[in-house]
Tab-separated table of C-alpha atoms in Angstrom:
chain	number	residue	atom	x	y	z
A	231	MET	CA	3.144	42.669	-1.589
A	232	ASN	CA	1.426	40.400	0.931
A	233	GLU	CA	-2.283	40.830	1.711
A	234	PHE	CA	-1.706	40.115	5.391
A	235	PRO	CA	1.106	41.082	7.655
A	236	GLY	CA	3.565	38.323	6.953
A	237	TYR	CA	7.113	37.615	5.931
A	238	ASP	CA	9.351	38.547	3.039
A	239	ALA	CA	9.869	36.176	0.068
A	240	ALA	CA	13.127	34.720	1.415
A	241	HIS	CA	11.532	33.879	4.763
A	242	GLU	CA	8.496	32.331	3.020
A	243	GLU	CA	10.787	30.108	0.948
A	244	MET	CA	12.627	29.034	4.116
A	245	MET	CA	9.246	28.178	5.698
A	246	ARG	CA	8.360	25.999	2.692
A	247	LEU	CA	11.724	24.246	2.773
A	248	TYR	CA	11.537	23.580	6.511
A	249	CYS	CA	7.909	22.444	6.317
A	250	ARG	CA	8.723	19.873	3.586
A	251	SER	CA	11.365	18.331	5.864
A	252	LEU	CA	8.852	17.558	8.626
A	253	PRO	CA	6.587	14.531	9.066
A	254	GLU	CA	2.887	15.141	8.527
A	255	ASP	CA	1.863	15.827	12.132
A	256	HIS	CA	4.785	18.175	12.792
A	257	ARG	CA	4.080	20.003	9.525
A	258	ARG	CA	0.500	20.626	10.638
A	259	ARG	CA	1.550	21.990	14.022
A	260	TYR	CA	4.383	24.100	12.554
A	261	ALA	CA	1.863	25.762	10.227
A	262	ALA	CA	-0.420	26.323	13.221
A	263	VAL	CA	2.389	27.993	15.206
A	264	GLU	CA	3.183	30.309	12.282
A	265	ALA	CA	-0.504	31.172	11.816
A	266	LEU	CA	-0.914	31.926	15.531
A	267	LYS	CA	2.178	34.185	15.471
A	268	ILE	CA	0.652	36.284	12.707
A	269	GLY	CA	-2.764	36.529	14.303
A	270	TYR	CA	-5.750	37.716	12.255
A	271	GLY	CA	-5.499	36.342	8.705
A	272	GLY	CA	-2.609	34.082	9.676
A	273	VAL	CA	-4.386	30.831	8.838
A	274	ALA	CA	-5.211	31.986	5.298
A	275	TYR	CA	-1.724	33.450	4.782
A	276	VAL	CA	0.147	30.342	6.000
A	277	ALA	CA	-2.204	28.067	4.043
A	278	ARG	CA	-1.349	29.969	0.857
A	279	ILE	CA	2.400	30.075	1.571
A	280	LEU	CA	2.727	26.391	2.519
A	281	GLY	CA	0.098	25.049	0.115
A	282	MET	CA	-1.992	23.579	2.914
A	283	SER	CA	-5.674	23.444	3.575
A	284	ARG	CA	-7.016	25.883	6.169
A	285	THR	CA	-8.732	22.909	7.795
A	286	THR	CA	-5.350	21.221	8.234
A	287	ILE	CA	-3.955	24.309	9.964
A	288	LYS	CA	-7.026	24.562	12.182
A	289	THR	CA	-6.531	20.895	13.123
A	290	GLY	CA	-2.939	21.771	14.015
A	291	ILE	CA	-4.171	24.605	16.253
A	292	GLN	CA	-6.530	22.180	18.021
A	293	GLU	CA	-3.651	19.736	18.530
A	294	LEU	CA	-1.519	22.509	20.032
A	295	GLU	CA	-4.336	23.384	22.429
A	296	GLN	CA	-4.641	19.712	23.460
A	297	MET	CA	-0.889	19.577	24.070
A	298	ASN	CA	-1.257	22.441	26.578
A	299	GLU	CA	-3.650	20.313	28.623
A	300	GLY	CA	-1.128	17.515	29.187
A	301	ASP	CA	2.355	17.401	30.694
A	302	PRO	CA	4.255	20.428	29.293
A	303	GLN	CA	7.626	18.689	29.831
A	304	ASN	CA	6.567	15.594	27.873
A	305	PRO	CA	3.875	16.502	25.312
A	306	ALA	CA	2.099	13.572	23.689
A	307	ARG	CA	1.561	13.118	19.978
A	308	PRO	CA	-2.028	13.607	18.804
A	309	SER	CA	-2.068	9.969	17.666
A	310	GLY	CA	-1.552	8.894	21.271
A	311	ASN	CA	1.485	6.806	20.326
A	312	ALA	CA	5.042	8.113	20.066
A	313	LYS	CA	5.721	5.873	17.059
A	314	ARG	CA	2.573	6.777	15.067
A	315	ILE	CA	2.008	9.911	13.023
A	316	ARG	CA	-1.694	9.335	12.377
A	317	ARG	CA	-4.394	8.095	14.686
A	318	PRO	CA	-5.377	4.442	14.106
A	319	GLY	CA	-8.386	3.689	11.947
A	320	GLY	CA	-7.689	5.924	8.977
A	321	GLY	CA	-7.346	4.879	5.398
A	322	ARG	CA	-9.434	2.803	3.064
A	323	PRO	CA	-10.856	-0.518	4.167
A	324	PRO	CA	-9.250	-3.652	2.703
A	325	ILE	CA	-10.378	-4.542	-0.820
A	326	MET	CA	-12.080	-7.730	0.373
A	327	GLU	CA	-14.389	-5.525	2.470
A	328	ARG	CA	-14.971	-2.944	-0.274
A	329	ILE	CA	-15.899	-5.309	-3.123
A	330	ALA	CA	-18.722	-7.709	-2.408
A	331	HIS	CA	-18.172	-11.339	-3.449
A	332	LEU	CA	-14.528	-10.742	-4.439
A	333	GLU	CA	-13.283	-13.736	-2.478
A	334	THR	CA	-15.915	-16.027	-4.017
A	335	ALA	CA	-15.121	-14.815	-7.531
A	336	LEU	CA	-11.359	-15.138	-6.948
A	337	ASN	CA	-11.770	-18.717	-5.711
A	338	ALA	CA	-13.930	-19.567	-8.737
A	339	VAL	CA	-11.301	-18.155	-11.120
A	340	LEU	CA	-8.449	-19.982	-9.404
A	341	GLU	CA	-10.284	-23.295	-9.009
A	342	ALA	CA	-9.266	-24.645	-12.415
A	343	HIS	CA	-5.816	-23.094	-12.268
A	344	THR	CA	-4.630	-24.258	-8.863
A	345	ALA	CA	-2.179	-26.984	-8.050
A	346	GLY	CA	-0.275	-27.861	-4.948
A	347	SER	CA	2.231	-30.063	-3.291
A	348	PRO	CA	0.886	-33.505	-2.380
A	349	SER	CA	3.197	-33.634	0.611
A	350	ASP	CA	2.415	-30.153	1.969
A	351	GLU	CA	-1.152	-28.862	1.677
A	352	ARG	CA	-0.053	-25.315	2.545
A	353	VAL	CA	1.946	-25.038	-0.696
A	354	ARG	CA	-0.337	-23.932	-3.549
A	355	TRP	CA	0.380	-22.287	-6.838
A	356	SER	CA	-1.444	-20.968	-9.852
A	357	ASP	CA	-0.426	-20.888	-13.484
A	358	LEU	CA	-2.282	-17.568	-13.970
A	359	THR	CA	-0.423	-14.284	-13.998
A	360	PRO	CA	-1.850	-11.441	-11.920
A	361	MET	CA	-2.968	-9.772	-15.171
A	362	GLU	CA	-4.844	-12.924	-16.200
A	363	VAL	CA	-6.525	-13.054	-12.794
A	364	ALA	CA	-7.557	-9.385	-13.133
A	365	ARG	CA	-8.993	-10.053	-16.621
A	366	ALA	CA	-10.892	-13.131	-15.442
A	367	LEU	CA	-12.391	-11.140	-12.565
A	368	LEU	CA	-13.327	-8.346	-14.981
A	369	GLU	CA	-15.320	-10.905	-16.987
A	370	ARG	CA	-17.221	-11.562	-13.749
A	371	GLY	CA	-17.902	-7.835	-13.268
A	372	ILE	CA	-15.167	-7.100	-10.722
A	373	ARG	CA	-12.590	-4.511	-11.769
A	374	ILE	CA	-9.203	-4.688	-10.020
A	375	SER	CA	-5.673	-3.830	-11.080
A	376	ARG	CA	-2.855	-6.249	-11.833
A	377	ASN	CA	-1.096	-5.156	-8.630
A	378	THR	CA	-4.223	-5.816	-6.568
A	379	ALA	CA	-4.547	-9.260	-8.157
A	380	ALA	CA	-0.914	-9.995	-7.254
A	381	MET	CA	-1.565	-8.864	-3.678
A	382	LEU	CA	-4.676	-11.082	-3.450
A	383	LEU	CA	-2.791	-14.104	-4.774
A	384	GLU	CA	0.022	-13.562	-2.309
A	385	GLY	CA	-2.413	-12.996	0.551
A	386	ALA	CA	-4.179	-16.266	-0.265
A	387	GLY	CA	-0.850	-18.114	-0.187
A	388	PHE	CA	-0.535	-18.674	-3.938
A	389	ARG	CA	2.721	-18.603	-5.832
A	390	ARG	CA	3.318	-18.333	-9.535
A	391	ARG	CA	4.683	-21.511	-10.998
A	392	LYS	CA	5.807	-22.089	-14.535
A	393	LEU	CA	6.296	-25.415	-16.209
A	394	ARG	CA	9.944	-26.055	-16.793
A	395	LYS	CA	12.065	-28.838	-18.150
A	396	GLU	CA	14.802	-30.190	-16.011
A	397	LEU	CA	17.734	-32.125	-17.326
A	398	ILE	CA	18.102	-35.564	-15.882
A	399	THR	CA	21.334	-35.861	-14.013
A	400	GLY	CA	22.969	-39.170	-13.454
A	401	VAL	CA	22.820	-42.427	-15.378
A	402	VAL	CA	19.692	-43.205	-17.406
A	403	ASP	CA	18.923	-46.813	-18.321
A	404	SER	CA	18.058	-46.598	-22.029
A	405	VAL	CA	16.220	-49.971	-22.010
A	406	GLU	CA	13.956	-48.889	-19.133
A	407	ARG	CA	13.307	-45.519	-20.790
A	408	ASP	CA	12.451	-47.245	-24.088
A	409	GLU	CA	9.986	-49.484	-22.229
A	410	GLN	CA	8.308	-46.406	-20.708
A	411	PHE	CA	7.770	-44.892	-24.160
A	412	ARG	CA	6.422	-48.171	-25.565
A	413	SER	CA	3.982	-48.367	-22.621
A	414	ILE	CA	2.758	-44.840	-23.350
A	415	ASP	CA	2.399	-45.601	-27.069
A	416	ARG	CA	0.233	-48.752	-26.538
A	417	PRO	CA	-3.485	-48.260	-27.296
């Protein structure tokens, strides 16, 4: 039996199913509409049924009230942009802003392990794997994951490059090749 006037179990399950199919901002406003329909105790009831925070539902109610203030034929999204679900500015700051001296430490780690193309200065690579970069930074007191290290390498324009042997195609002059080896062998 429900504590508040509400719906039967089948209707509650349908609410959950429908709510899961919606994007975040629509989900919030749908929960607000259901809570307003119920009236007193509706926010707590809908929060329990849909597994949402009461604060989220109250935010949805505020968004519905703001929608009433605008054009009723063409309501705007709370983000202010028809293509955005959330308002700009949310989320964590980039890792370079969160961890002091990360860029300096990363450059110091990569300094001895960086090579590049002599003909194109934009092409750089490192022989370190992202895991090796993460370990080297950990030795300097900066803890990041392998995936973060890979993202930092890519963001800095580095590529992974392995040494590889290539077969010589074409005709090789054995006398010239022998002379090269003799030149290398001389003290």
